[in-house]
Coordinates of N, CA, C and O in Angstrom, one line a residue:
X25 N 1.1 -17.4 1.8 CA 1.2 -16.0 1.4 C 2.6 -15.5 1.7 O 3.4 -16.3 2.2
X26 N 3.0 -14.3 1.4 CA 4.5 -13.4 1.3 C 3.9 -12.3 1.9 O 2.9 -11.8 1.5
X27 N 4.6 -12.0 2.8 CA 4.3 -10.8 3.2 C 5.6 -10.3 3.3 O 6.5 -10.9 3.8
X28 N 5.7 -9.0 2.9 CA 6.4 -7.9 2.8 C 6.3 -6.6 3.1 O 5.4 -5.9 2.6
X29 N 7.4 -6.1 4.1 CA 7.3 -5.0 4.7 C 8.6 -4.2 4.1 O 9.7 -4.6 3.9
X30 N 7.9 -2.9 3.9 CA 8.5 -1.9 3.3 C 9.9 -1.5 4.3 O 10.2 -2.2 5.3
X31 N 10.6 -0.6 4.0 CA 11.6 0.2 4.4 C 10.7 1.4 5.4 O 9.6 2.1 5.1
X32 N 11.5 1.4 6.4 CA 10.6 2.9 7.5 C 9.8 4.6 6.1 O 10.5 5.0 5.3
X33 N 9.3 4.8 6.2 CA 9.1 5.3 5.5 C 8.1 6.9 6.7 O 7.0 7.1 7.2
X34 N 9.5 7.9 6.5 CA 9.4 8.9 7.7 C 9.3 10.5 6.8 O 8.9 10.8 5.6
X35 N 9.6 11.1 7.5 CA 9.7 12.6 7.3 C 10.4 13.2 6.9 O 10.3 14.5 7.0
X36 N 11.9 12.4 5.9 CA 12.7 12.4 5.0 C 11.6 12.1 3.9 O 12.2 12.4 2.8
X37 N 10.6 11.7 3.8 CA 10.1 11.3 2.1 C 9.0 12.3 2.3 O 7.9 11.9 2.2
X38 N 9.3 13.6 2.6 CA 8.1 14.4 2.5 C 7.9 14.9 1.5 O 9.0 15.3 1.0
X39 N 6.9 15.2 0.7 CA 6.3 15.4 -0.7 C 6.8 14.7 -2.1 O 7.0 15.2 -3.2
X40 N 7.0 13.2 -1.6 CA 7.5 12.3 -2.5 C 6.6 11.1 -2.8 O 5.4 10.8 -2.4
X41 N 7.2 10.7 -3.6 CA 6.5 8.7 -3.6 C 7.0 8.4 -3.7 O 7.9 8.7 -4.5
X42 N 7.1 7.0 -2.6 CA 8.0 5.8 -2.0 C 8.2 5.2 -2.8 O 7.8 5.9 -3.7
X43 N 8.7 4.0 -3.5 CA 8.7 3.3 -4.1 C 8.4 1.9 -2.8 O 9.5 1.4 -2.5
X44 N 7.6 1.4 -2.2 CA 7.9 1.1 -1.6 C 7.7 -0.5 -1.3 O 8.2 -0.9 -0.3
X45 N 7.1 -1.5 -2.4 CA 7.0 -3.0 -2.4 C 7.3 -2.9 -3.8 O 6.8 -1.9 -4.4
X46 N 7.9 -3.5 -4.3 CA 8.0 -4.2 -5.7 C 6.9 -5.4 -6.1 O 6.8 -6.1 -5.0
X47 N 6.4 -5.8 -6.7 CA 5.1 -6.9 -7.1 C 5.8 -7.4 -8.1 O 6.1 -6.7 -9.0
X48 N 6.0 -8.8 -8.0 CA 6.2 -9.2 -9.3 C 5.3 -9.8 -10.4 O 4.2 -10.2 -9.9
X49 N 5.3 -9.9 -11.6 CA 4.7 -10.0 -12.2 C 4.2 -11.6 -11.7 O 5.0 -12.4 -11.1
X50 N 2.8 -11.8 -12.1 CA 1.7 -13.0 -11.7 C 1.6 -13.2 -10.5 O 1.6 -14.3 -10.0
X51 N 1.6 -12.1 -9.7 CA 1.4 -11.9 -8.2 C -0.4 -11.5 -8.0 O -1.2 -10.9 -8.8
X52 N -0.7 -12.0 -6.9 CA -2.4 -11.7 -6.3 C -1.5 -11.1 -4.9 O -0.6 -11.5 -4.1
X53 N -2.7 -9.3 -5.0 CA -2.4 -9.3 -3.8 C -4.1 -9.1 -3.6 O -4.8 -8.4 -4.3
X54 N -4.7 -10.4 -2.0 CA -6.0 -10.1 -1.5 C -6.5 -8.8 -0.9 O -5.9 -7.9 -0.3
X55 N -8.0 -8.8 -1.4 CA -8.5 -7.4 -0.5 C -7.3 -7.3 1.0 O -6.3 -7.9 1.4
X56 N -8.3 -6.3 1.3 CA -6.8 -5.4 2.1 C -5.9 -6.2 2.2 O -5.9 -6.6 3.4
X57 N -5.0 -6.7 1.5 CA -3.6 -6.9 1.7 C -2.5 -6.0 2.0 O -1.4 -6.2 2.5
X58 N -3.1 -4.8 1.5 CA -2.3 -3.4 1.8 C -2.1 -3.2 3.0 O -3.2 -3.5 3.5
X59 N -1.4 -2.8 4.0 CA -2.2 -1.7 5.0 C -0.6 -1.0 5.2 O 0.5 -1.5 5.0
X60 N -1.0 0.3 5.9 CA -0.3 1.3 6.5 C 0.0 0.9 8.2 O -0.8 0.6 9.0
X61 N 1.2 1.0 8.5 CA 1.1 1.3 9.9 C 2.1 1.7 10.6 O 3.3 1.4 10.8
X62 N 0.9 3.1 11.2 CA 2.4 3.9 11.8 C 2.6 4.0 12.7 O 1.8 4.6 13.5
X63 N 3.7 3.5 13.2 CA 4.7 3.5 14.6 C 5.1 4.5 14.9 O 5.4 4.4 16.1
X64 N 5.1 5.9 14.4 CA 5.2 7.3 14.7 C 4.5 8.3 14.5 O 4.9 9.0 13.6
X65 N 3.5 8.5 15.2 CA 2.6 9.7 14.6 C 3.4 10.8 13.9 O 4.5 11.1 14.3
X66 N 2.6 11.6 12.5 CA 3.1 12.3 12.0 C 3.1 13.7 12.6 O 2.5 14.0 13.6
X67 N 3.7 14.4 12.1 CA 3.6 16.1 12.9 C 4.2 16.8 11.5 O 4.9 16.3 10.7
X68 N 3.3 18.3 11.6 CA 4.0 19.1 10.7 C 3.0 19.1 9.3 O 2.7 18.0 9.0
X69 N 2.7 20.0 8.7 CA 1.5 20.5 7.5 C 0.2 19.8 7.9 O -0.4 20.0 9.0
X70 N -0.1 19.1 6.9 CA -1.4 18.3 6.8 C -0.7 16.9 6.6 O -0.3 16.4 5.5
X71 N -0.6 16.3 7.7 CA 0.1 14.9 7.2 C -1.1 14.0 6.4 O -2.3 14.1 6.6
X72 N -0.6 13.3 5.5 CA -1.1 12.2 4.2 C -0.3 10.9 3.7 O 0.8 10.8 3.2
X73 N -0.7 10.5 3.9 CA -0.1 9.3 3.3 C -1.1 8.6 2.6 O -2.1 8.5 3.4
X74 N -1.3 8.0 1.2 CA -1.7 6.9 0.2 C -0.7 5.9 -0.3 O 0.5 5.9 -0.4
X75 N -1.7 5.0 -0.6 CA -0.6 3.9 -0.8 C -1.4 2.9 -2.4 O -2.1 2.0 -2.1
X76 N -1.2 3.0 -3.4 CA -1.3 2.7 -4.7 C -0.5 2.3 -5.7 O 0.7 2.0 -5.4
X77 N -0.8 2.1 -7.1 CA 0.5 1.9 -7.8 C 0.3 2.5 -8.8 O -0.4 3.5 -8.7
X78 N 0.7 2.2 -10.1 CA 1.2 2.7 -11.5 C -0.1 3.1 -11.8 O -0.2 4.3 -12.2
X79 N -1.4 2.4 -11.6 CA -2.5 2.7 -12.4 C -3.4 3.6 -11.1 O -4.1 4.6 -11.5
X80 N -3.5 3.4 -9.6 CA -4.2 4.5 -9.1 C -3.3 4.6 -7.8 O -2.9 3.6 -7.2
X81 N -3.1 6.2 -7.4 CA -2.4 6.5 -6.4 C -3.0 5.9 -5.3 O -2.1 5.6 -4.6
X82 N -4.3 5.5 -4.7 CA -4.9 5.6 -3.9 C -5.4 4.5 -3.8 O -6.2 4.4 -2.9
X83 N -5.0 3.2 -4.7 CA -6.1 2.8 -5.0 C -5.9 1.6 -3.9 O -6.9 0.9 -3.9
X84 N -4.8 1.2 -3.1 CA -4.6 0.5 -2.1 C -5.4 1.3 -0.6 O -6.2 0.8 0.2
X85 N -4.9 2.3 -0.5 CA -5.3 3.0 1.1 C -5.6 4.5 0.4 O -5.2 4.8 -0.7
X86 N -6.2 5.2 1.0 CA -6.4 6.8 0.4 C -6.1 7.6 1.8 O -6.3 7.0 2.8
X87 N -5.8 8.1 1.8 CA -5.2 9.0 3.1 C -6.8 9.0 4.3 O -6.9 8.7 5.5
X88 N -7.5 9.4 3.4 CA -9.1 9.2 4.3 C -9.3 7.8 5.5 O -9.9 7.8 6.6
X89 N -8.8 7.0 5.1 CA -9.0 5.9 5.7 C -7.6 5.7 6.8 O -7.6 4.9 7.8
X90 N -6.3 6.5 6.6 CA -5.6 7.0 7.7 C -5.2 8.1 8.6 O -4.9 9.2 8.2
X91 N -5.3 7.7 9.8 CA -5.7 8.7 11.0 C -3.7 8.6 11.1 O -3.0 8.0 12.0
X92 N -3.2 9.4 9.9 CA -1.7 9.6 10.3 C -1.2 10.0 11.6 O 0.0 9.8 11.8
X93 N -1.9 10.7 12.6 CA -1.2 11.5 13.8 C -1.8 10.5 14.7 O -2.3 11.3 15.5
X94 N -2.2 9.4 15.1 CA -2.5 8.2 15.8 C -2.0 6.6 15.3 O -2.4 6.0 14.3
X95 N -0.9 6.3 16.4 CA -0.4 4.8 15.9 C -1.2 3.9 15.1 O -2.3 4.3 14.9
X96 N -1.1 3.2 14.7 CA -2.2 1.8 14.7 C -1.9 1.7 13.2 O -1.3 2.5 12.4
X97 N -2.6 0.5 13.0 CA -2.4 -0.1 10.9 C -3.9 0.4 10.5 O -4.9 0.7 11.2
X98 N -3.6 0.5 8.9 CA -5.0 1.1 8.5 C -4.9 0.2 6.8 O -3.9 0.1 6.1
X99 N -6.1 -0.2 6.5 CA -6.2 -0.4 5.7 C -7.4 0.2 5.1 O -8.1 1.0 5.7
X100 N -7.5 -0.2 3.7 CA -8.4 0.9 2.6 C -9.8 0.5 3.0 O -10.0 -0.8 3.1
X101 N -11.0 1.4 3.3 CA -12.0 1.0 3.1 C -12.7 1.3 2.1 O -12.6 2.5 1.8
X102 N -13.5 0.4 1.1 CA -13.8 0.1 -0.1 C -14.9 1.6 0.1 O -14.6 2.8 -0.2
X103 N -15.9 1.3 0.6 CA -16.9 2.6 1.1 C -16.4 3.8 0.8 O -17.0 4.4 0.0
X104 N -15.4 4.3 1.3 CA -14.9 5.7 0.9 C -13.9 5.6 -0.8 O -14.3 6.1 -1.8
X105 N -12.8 5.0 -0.8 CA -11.9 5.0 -1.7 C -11.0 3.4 -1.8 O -11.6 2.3 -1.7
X106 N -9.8 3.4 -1.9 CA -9.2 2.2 -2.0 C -10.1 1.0 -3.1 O -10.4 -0.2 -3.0
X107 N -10.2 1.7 -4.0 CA -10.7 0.4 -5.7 C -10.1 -0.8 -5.3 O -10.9 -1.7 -5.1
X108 N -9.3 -0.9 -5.3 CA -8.5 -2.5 -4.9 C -8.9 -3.3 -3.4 O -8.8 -4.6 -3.3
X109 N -9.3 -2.5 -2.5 CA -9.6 -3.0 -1.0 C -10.5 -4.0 -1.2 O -10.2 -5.1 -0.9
X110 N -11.8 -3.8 -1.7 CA -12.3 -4.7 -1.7 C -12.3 -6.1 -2.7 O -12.8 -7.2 -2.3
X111 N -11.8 -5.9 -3.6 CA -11.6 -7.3 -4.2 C -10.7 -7.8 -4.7 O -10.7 -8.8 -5.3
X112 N -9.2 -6.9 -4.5 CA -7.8 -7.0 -4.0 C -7.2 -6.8 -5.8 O -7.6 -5.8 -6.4
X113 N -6.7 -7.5 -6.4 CA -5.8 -7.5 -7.4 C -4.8 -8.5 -7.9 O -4.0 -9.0 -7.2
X114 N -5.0 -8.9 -8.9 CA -4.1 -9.9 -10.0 C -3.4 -9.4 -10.9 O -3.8 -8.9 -12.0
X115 N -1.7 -9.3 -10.3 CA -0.7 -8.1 -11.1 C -0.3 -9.6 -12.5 O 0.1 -10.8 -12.3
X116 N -0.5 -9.0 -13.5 CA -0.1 -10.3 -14.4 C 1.3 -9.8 -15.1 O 2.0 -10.5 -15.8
X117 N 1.8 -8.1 -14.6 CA 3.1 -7.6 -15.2 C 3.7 -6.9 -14.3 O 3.2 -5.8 -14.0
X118 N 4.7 -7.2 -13.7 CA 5.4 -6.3 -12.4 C 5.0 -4.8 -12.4 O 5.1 -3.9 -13.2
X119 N 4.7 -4.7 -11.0 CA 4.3 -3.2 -10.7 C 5.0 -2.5 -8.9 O 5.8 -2.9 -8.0
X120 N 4.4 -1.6 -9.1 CA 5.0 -1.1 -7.4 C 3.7 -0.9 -6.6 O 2.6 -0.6 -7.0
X121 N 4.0 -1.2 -5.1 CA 3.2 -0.4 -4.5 C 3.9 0.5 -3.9 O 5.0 0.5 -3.4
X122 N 3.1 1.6 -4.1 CA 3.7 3.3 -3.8 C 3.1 3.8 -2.8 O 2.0 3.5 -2.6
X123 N 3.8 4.9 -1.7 CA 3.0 5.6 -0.7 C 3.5 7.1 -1.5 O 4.5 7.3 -2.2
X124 N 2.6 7.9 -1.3 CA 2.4 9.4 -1.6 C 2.6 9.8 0.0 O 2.0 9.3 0.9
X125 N 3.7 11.0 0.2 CA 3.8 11.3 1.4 C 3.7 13.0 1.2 O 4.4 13.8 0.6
X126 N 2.5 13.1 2.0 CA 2.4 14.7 1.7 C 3.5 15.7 2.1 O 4.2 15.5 3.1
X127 N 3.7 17.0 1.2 CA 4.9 17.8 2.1 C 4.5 18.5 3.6 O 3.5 18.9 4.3
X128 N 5.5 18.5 3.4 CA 5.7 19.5 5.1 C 5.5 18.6 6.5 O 5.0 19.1 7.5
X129 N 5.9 17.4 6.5 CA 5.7 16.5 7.6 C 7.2 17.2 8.0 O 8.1 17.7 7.3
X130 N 7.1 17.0 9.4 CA 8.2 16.8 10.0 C 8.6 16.0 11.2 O 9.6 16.1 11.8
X131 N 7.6 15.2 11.6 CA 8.1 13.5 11.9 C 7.4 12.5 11.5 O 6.6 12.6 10.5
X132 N 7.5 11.3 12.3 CA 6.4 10.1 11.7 C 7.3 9.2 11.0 O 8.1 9.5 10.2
X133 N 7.0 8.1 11.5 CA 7.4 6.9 10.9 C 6.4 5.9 10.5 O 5.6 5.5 11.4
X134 N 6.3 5.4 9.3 CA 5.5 4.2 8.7 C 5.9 3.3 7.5 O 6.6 3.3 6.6
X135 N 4.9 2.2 8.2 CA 5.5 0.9 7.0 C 4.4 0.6 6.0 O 3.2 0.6 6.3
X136 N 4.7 0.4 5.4 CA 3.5 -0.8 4.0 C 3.6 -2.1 4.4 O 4.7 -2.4 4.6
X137 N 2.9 -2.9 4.6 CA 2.7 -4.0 4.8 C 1.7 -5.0 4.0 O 0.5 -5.1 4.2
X138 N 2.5 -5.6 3.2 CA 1.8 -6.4 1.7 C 1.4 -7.6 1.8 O 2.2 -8.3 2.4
X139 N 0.6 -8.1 1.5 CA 0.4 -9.8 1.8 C 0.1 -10.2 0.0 O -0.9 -9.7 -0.6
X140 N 0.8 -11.0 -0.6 CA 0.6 -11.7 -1.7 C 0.5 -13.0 -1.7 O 0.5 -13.8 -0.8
X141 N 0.4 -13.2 -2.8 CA 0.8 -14.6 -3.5 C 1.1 -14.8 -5.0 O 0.8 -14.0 -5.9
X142 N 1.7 -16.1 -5.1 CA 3.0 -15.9 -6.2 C 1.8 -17.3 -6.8 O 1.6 -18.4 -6.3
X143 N 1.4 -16.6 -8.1 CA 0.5 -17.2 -8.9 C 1.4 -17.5 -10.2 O 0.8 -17.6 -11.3
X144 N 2.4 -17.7 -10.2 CA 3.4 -17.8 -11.5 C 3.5 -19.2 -12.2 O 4.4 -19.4 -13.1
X145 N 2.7 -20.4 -11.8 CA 2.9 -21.4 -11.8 C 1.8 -22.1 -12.0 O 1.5 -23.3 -12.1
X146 N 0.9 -20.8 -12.3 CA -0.3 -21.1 -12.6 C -0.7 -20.3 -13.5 O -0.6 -19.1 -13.3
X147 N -1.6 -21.0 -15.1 CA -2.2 -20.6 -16.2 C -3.2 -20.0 -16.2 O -4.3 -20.4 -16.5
X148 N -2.6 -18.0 -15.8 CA -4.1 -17.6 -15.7 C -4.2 -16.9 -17.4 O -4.2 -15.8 -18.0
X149 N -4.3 -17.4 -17.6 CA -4.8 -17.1 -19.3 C -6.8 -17.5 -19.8 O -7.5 -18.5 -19.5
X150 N -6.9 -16.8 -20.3 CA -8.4 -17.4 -20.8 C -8.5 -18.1 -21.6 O -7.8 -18.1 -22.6
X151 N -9.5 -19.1 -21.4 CA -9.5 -20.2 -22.1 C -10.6 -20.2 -23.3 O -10.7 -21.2 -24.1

């Protein structure tokens, strides 16, 4: 697997979206391969953070499944939200994974943390 960790992703990206993993095209990423983890609890509005891509904001982690103002990694539980958590994803055309950072944070530090694999070498076409 490839695991990739995002850029700190703090209280400068408030009411933005991160850009924050690049996927290349014929990449698998496994159920929770996603996860959030924040090294700095947030402070300030309603802290949120999601983590998705082009086709659902959420669809990696949904803010529900992170406790933003308490340290620790969070990944998507299928039960509430996160479509992808449970049976992960087969990118066959480059995409992003994105965090949604709600406004009005004013601290907090967090990362994305991706686990893939590079299926490019292999014929996933239907036969």
């Amino acid at each position: 697997p490839i695991i990739i960790i995002s850029r700190a992703i703090t209280e400068a990206d408030t009411g933005t979206t991160v850009v924050a993993v690049e996927v290349p095209a014929k990449h698998f990423i496994p159920p929770h391969g996603v996860s959030i983890y924040v090294a700095e609890v947030f402070a300030g509005g309603t802290p949120s953070l999601d983590a998705g891509d082009g086709d659902d904001v959420d669809g990696w982690v949904d803010t529900v499944d992170v406790t933003e103002t308490t340290i620790g990694s969070y990944s998507g539980d299928p039960t509430n939200t996160g479509a992808y958590s449970d049976n992960g994803r087969v990118y066959l055309t480059a995409d992003t994974i994105d965090v949604v950072v709600a406004a009005s944070a004013t601290g907090g530090t967090a990362y994305l943390i991706v686990t893939m694999y590079d299926l490019s070498d292999i014929d996933l076409a239907a036969s």
